[in-house]
Short mmCIF file of C-alpha atoms in Angstrom, two decimals:
data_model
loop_
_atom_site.label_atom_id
_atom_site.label_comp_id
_atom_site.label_asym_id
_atom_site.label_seq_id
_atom_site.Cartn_x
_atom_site.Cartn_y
_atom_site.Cartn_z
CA UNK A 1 -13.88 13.25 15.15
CA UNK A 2 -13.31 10.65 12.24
CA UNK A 3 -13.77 11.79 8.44
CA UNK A 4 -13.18 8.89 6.62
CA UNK A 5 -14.14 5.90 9.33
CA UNK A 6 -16.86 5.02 11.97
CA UNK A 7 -16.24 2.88 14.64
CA UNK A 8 -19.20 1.26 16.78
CA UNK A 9 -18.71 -0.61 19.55
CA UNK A 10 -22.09 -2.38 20.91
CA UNK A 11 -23.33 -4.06 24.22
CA UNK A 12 -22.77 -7.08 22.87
CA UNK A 13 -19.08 -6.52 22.33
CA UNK A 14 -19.08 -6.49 18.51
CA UNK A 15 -16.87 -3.78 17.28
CA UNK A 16 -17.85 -2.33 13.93
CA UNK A 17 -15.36 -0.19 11.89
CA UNK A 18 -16.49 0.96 8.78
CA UNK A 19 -14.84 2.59 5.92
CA UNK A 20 -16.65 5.44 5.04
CA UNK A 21 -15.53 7.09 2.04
CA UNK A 22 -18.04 5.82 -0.63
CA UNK A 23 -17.59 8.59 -2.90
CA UNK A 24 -14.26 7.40 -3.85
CA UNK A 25 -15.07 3.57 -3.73
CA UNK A 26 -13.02 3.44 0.04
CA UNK A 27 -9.58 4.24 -1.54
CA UNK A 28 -7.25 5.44 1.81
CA UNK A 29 -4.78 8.44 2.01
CA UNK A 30 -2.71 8.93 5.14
CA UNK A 31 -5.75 10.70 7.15
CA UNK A 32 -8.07 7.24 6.74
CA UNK A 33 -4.74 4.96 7.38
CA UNK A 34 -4.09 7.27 10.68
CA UNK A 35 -7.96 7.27 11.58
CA UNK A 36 -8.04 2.85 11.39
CA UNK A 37 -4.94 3.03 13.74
CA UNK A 38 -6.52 4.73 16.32
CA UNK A 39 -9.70 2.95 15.97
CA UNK A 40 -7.46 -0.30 15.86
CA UNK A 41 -5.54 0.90 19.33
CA UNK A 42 -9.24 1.34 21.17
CA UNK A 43 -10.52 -2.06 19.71
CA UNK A 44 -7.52 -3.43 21.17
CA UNK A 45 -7.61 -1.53 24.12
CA UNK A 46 -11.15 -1.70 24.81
CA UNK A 47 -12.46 -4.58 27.52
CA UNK A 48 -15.56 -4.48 26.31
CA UNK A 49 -14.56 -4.87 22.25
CA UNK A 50 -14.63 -8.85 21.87
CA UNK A 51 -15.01 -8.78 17.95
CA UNK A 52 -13.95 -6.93 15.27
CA UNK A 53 -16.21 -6.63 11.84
CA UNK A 54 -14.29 -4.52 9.27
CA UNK A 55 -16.50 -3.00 6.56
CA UNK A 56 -17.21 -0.33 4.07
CA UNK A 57 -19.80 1.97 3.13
CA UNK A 58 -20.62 2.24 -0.91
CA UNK A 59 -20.55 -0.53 -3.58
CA UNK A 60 -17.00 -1.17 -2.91
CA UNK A 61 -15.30 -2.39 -0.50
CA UNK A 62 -12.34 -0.27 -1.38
CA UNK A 63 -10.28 0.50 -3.93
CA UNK A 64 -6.73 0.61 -2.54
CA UNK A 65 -4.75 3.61 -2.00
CA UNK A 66 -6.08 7.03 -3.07
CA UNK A 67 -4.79 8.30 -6.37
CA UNK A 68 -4.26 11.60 -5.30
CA UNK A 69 -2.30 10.48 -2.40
CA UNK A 70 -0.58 8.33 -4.09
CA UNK A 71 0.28 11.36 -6.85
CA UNK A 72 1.87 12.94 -4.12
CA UNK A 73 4.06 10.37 -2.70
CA UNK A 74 5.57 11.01 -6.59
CA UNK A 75 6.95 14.08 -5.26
CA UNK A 76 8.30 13.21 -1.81
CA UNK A 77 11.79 12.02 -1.18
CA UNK A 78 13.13 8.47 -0.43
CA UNK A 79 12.74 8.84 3.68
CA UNK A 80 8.95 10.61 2.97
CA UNK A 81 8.26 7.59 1.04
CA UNK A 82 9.72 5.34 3.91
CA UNK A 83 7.57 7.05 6.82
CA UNK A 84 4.74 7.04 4.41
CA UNK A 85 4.86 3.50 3.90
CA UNK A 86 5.51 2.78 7.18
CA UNK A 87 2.55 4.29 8.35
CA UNK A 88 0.14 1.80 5.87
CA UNK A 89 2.83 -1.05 7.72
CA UNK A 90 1.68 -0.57 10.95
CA UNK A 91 -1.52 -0.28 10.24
CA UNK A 92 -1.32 -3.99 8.61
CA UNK A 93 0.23 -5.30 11.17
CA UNK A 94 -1.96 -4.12 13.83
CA UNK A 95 -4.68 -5.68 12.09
CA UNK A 96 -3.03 -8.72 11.68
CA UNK A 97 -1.77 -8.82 15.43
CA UNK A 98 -5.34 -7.74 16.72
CA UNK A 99 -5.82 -9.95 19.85
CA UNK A 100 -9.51 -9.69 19.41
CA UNK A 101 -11.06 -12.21 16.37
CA UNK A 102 -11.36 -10.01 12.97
CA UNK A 103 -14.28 -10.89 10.23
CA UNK A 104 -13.78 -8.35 6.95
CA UNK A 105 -17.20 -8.01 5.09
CA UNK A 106 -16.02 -7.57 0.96
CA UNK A 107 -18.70 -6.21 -1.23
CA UNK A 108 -17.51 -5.05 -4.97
CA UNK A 109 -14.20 -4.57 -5.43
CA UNK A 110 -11.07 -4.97 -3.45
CA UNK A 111 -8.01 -3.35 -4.94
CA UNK A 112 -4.33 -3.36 -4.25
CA UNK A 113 -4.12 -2.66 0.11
CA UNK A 114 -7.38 -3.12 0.42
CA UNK A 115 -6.39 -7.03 -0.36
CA UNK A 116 -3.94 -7.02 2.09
CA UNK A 117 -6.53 -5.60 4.95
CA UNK A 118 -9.00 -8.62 4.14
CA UNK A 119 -5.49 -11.28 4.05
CA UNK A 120 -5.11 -9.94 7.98
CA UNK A 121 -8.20 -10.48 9.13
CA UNK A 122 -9.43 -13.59 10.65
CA UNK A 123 -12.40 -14.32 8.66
CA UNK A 124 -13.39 -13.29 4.96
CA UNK A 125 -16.93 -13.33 3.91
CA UNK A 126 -17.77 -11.74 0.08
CA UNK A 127 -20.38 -12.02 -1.96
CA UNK A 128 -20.48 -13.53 -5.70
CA UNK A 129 -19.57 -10.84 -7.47
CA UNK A 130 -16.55 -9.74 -5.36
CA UNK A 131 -13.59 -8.96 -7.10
CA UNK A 132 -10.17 -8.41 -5.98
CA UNK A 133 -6.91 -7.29 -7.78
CA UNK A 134 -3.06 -7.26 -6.62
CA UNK A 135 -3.12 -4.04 -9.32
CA UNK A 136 0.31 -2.45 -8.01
CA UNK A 137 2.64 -3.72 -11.28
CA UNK A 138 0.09 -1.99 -13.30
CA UNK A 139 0.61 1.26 -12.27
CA UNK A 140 4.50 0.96 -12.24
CA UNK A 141 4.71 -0.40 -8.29
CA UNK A 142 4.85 -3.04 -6.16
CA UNK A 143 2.68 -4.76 -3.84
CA UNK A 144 5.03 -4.44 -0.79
CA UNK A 145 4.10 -3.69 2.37
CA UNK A 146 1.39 -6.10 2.55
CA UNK A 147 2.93 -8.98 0.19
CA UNK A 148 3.87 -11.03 3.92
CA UNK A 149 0.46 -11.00 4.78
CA UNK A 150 -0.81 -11.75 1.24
CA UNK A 151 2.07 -14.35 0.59
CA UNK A 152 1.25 -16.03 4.22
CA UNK A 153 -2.69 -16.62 2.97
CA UNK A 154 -2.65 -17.22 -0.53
CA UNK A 155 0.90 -18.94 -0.71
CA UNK A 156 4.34 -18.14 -3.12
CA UNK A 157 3.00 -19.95 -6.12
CA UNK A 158 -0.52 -18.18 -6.43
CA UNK A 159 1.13 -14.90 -5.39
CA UNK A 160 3.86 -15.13 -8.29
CA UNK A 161 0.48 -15.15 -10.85
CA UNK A 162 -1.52 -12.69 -9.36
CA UNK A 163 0.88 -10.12 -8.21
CA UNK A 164 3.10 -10.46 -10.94
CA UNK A 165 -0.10 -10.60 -14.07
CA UNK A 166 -1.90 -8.13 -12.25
CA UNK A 167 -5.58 -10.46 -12.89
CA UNK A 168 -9.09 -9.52 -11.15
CA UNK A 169 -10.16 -12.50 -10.05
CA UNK A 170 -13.96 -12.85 -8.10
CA UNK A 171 -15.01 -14.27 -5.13
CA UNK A 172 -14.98 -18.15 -6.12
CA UNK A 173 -11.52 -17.90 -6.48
CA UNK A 174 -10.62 -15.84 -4.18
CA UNK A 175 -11.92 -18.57 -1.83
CA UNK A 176 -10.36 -21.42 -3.96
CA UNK A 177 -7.01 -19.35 -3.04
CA UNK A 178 -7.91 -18.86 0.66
CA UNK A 179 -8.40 -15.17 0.95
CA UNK A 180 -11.95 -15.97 1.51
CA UNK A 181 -13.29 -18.28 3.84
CA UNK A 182 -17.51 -18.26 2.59
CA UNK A 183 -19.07 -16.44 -0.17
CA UNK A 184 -22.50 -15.50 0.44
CA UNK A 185 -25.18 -13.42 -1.09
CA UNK A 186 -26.29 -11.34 1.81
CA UNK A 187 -23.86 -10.71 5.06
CA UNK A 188 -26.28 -10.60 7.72
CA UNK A 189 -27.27 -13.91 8.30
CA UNK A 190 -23.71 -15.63 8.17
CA UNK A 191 -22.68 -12.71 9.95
CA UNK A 192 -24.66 -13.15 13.26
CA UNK A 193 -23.49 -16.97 12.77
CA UNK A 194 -20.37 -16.16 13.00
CA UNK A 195 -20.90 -13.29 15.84
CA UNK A 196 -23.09 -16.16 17.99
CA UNK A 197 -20.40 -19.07 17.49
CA UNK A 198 -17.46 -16.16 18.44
CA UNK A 199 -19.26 -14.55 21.61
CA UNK A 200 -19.75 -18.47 22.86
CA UNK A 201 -15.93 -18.92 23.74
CA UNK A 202 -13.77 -17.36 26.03
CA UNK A 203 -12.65 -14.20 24.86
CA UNK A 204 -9.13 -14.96 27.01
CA UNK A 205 -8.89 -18.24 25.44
CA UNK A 206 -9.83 -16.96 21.55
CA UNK A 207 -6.68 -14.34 22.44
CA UNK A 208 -4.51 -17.16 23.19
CA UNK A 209 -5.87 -18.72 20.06
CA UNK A 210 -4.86 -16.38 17.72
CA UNK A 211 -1.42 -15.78 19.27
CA UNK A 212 -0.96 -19.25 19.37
CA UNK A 213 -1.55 -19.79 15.52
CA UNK A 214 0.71 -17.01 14.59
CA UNK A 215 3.17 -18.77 16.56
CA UNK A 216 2.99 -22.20 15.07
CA UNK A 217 1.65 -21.74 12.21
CA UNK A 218 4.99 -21.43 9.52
CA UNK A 219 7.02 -22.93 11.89
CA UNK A 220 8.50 -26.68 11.49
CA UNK A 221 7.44 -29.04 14.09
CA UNK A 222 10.43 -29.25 16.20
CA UNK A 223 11.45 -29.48 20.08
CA UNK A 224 10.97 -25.56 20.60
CA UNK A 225 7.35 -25.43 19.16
CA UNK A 226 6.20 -28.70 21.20
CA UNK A 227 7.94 -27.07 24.08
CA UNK A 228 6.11 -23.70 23.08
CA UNK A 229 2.44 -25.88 23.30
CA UNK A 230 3.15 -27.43 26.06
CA UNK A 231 3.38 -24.21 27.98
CA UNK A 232 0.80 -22.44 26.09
CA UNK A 233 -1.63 -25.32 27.28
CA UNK A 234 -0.57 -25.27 30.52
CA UNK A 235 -0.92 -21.29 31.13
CA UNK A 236 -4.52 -21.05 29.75
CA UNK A 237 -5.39 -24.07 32.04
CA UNK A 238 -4.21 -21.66 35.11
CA UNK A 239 -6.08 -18.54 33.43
CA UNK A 240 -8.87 -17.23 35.57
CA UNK A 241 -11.09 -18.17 32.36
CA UNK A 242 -9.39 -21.75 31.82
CA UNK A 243 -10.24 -22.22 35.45
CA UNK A 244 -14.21 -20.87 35.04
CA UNK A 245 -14.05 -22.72 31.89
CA UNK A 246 -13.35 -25.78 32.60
CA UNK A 247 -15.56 -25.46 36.25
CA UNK A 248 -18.89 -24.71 34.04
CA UNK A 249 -18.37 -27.51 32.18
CA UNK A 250 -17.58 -29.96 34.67
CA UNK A 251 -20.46 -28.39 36.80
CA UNK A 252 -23.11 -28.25 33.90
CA UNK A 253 -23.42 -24.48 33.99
CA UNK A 254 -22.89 -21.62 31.24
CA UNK A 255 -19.80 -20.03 31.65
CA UNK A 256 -19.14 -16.14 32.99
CA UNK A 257 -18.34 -14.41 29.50
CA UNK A 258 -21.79 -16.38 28.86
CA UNK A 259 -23.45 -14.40 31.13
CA UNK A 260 -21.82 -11.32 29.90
CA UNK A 261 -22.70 -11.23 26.49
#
């Protein structure tokens, strides 16, 4: 059973996975970093799971890594350190890669990884008085593993400033920079928007969507990434759901995953 994390999964096919460790503002240690893989791995795995919502218990968001954790990292050796790290790695990246849509819900503050978990996600909603920090040079480290991720959304120039000064910057700027898509006052409402417009579309296609924007999205528009939309095009058109798809809307009708959800 999970100490540190919840996962929900409802008819509807809204995954919830909540931090749950309010007591220390959300900060993770290696036991809430292994508990959000395995949640990650059944959201993934899961055909019923159609949307993740990542969010936290407390008045923060989270805080980043765990001091204490951290503390003892101080006395591990270079290849500890490596596994350790690569251990918070994976669990960026399968966030990043989920093929399921990903909405991260930021109340209070958002410290060091915990920026790096709302750069992977799809979606970003905070409220006003969201902060975030990229705090690592502060404490004598570096931002690492999730400085792609963070880099990718924010961009070099942006990233040079706040990683490098350290700054706590709030919500309207963390939307100016593009970490956050809308800040809102209260989650619920834009939530469900978001959850209604999401659950509307083919899951199949969304999947295809996602992979599809990783794949062009740094890339220079050249002869392999036409090539690469051509196909892509031409594959979902062939899916089971491109073929249902396209049927209910020629025929007038709502679509299967309609019916579904």
């Amino acid at each position: 059973m999970a100490k540190y994390t919840e996962l929900d999964i409802n008819s509807q096919g809204v995954a919830t996975l909540t931090l749950n460790r309010p007591d220390v503002h959300n900060a993770f240690d290696d036991v809430m970093i292994a508990e959000l893989l395995k949640a990650l791995k059944e959201v993934e795995e899961s055909d019923s799971a159609r949307v993740l919502v990542l969010r936290s218990e407390g008045k923060n968001f989270s805080a980043g890594a765990d001091l204490n954790w951290m503390r003892s990292m101080a006395d591990k050796n270079y290849q500890q350190n490596v596994d350790d790290a690569g251990e918070l790695g994976l669990l960026m990246e399968r966030l990043d890669l989920l093929s399921k849509p990903s909405i991260a819900l930021v109340q209070g503050a958002a410290f060091g990884g915990a920026v790096g978990l709302a750069a992977c996600c799809d979606i970003v909603l905070a409220q006003p008085r969201s902060s975030f920090c990229l705090s690592e040079v502060k404490i004598g480290l570096i931002p690492a593993v999730i400085s792609p991720y963070v880099v990718r959304t924010i961009g070099e120039r942006q990233s040079r400033r706040y990683m490098l000064t350290a700054e706590r910057f709030f919500a309207d700027k963390a939307q100016e920079l593009g970490l956050v898509n809308d800040v809102v006052e209260d989650f619920d409402e834009p939530l469900n928007k978001l959850l209604e417009a999401l659950l509307a579309n083919s899951p199949q296609a969304v999947g295809a969507c996602k992979k599809l924007i990783r794949n062009v999205g740094s890339r220079p528009i050249d002869k392999d990434v036409r090539e690469h939309t051509i196909k892509a095009i031409a594959e979902i058109r062939v899916s089971d759901e491109g073929q249902e798809g396209l049927s209910a809307f020629l025929e007038k009708r709502p679509a299967a995953w309609l019916k579904q959800s």
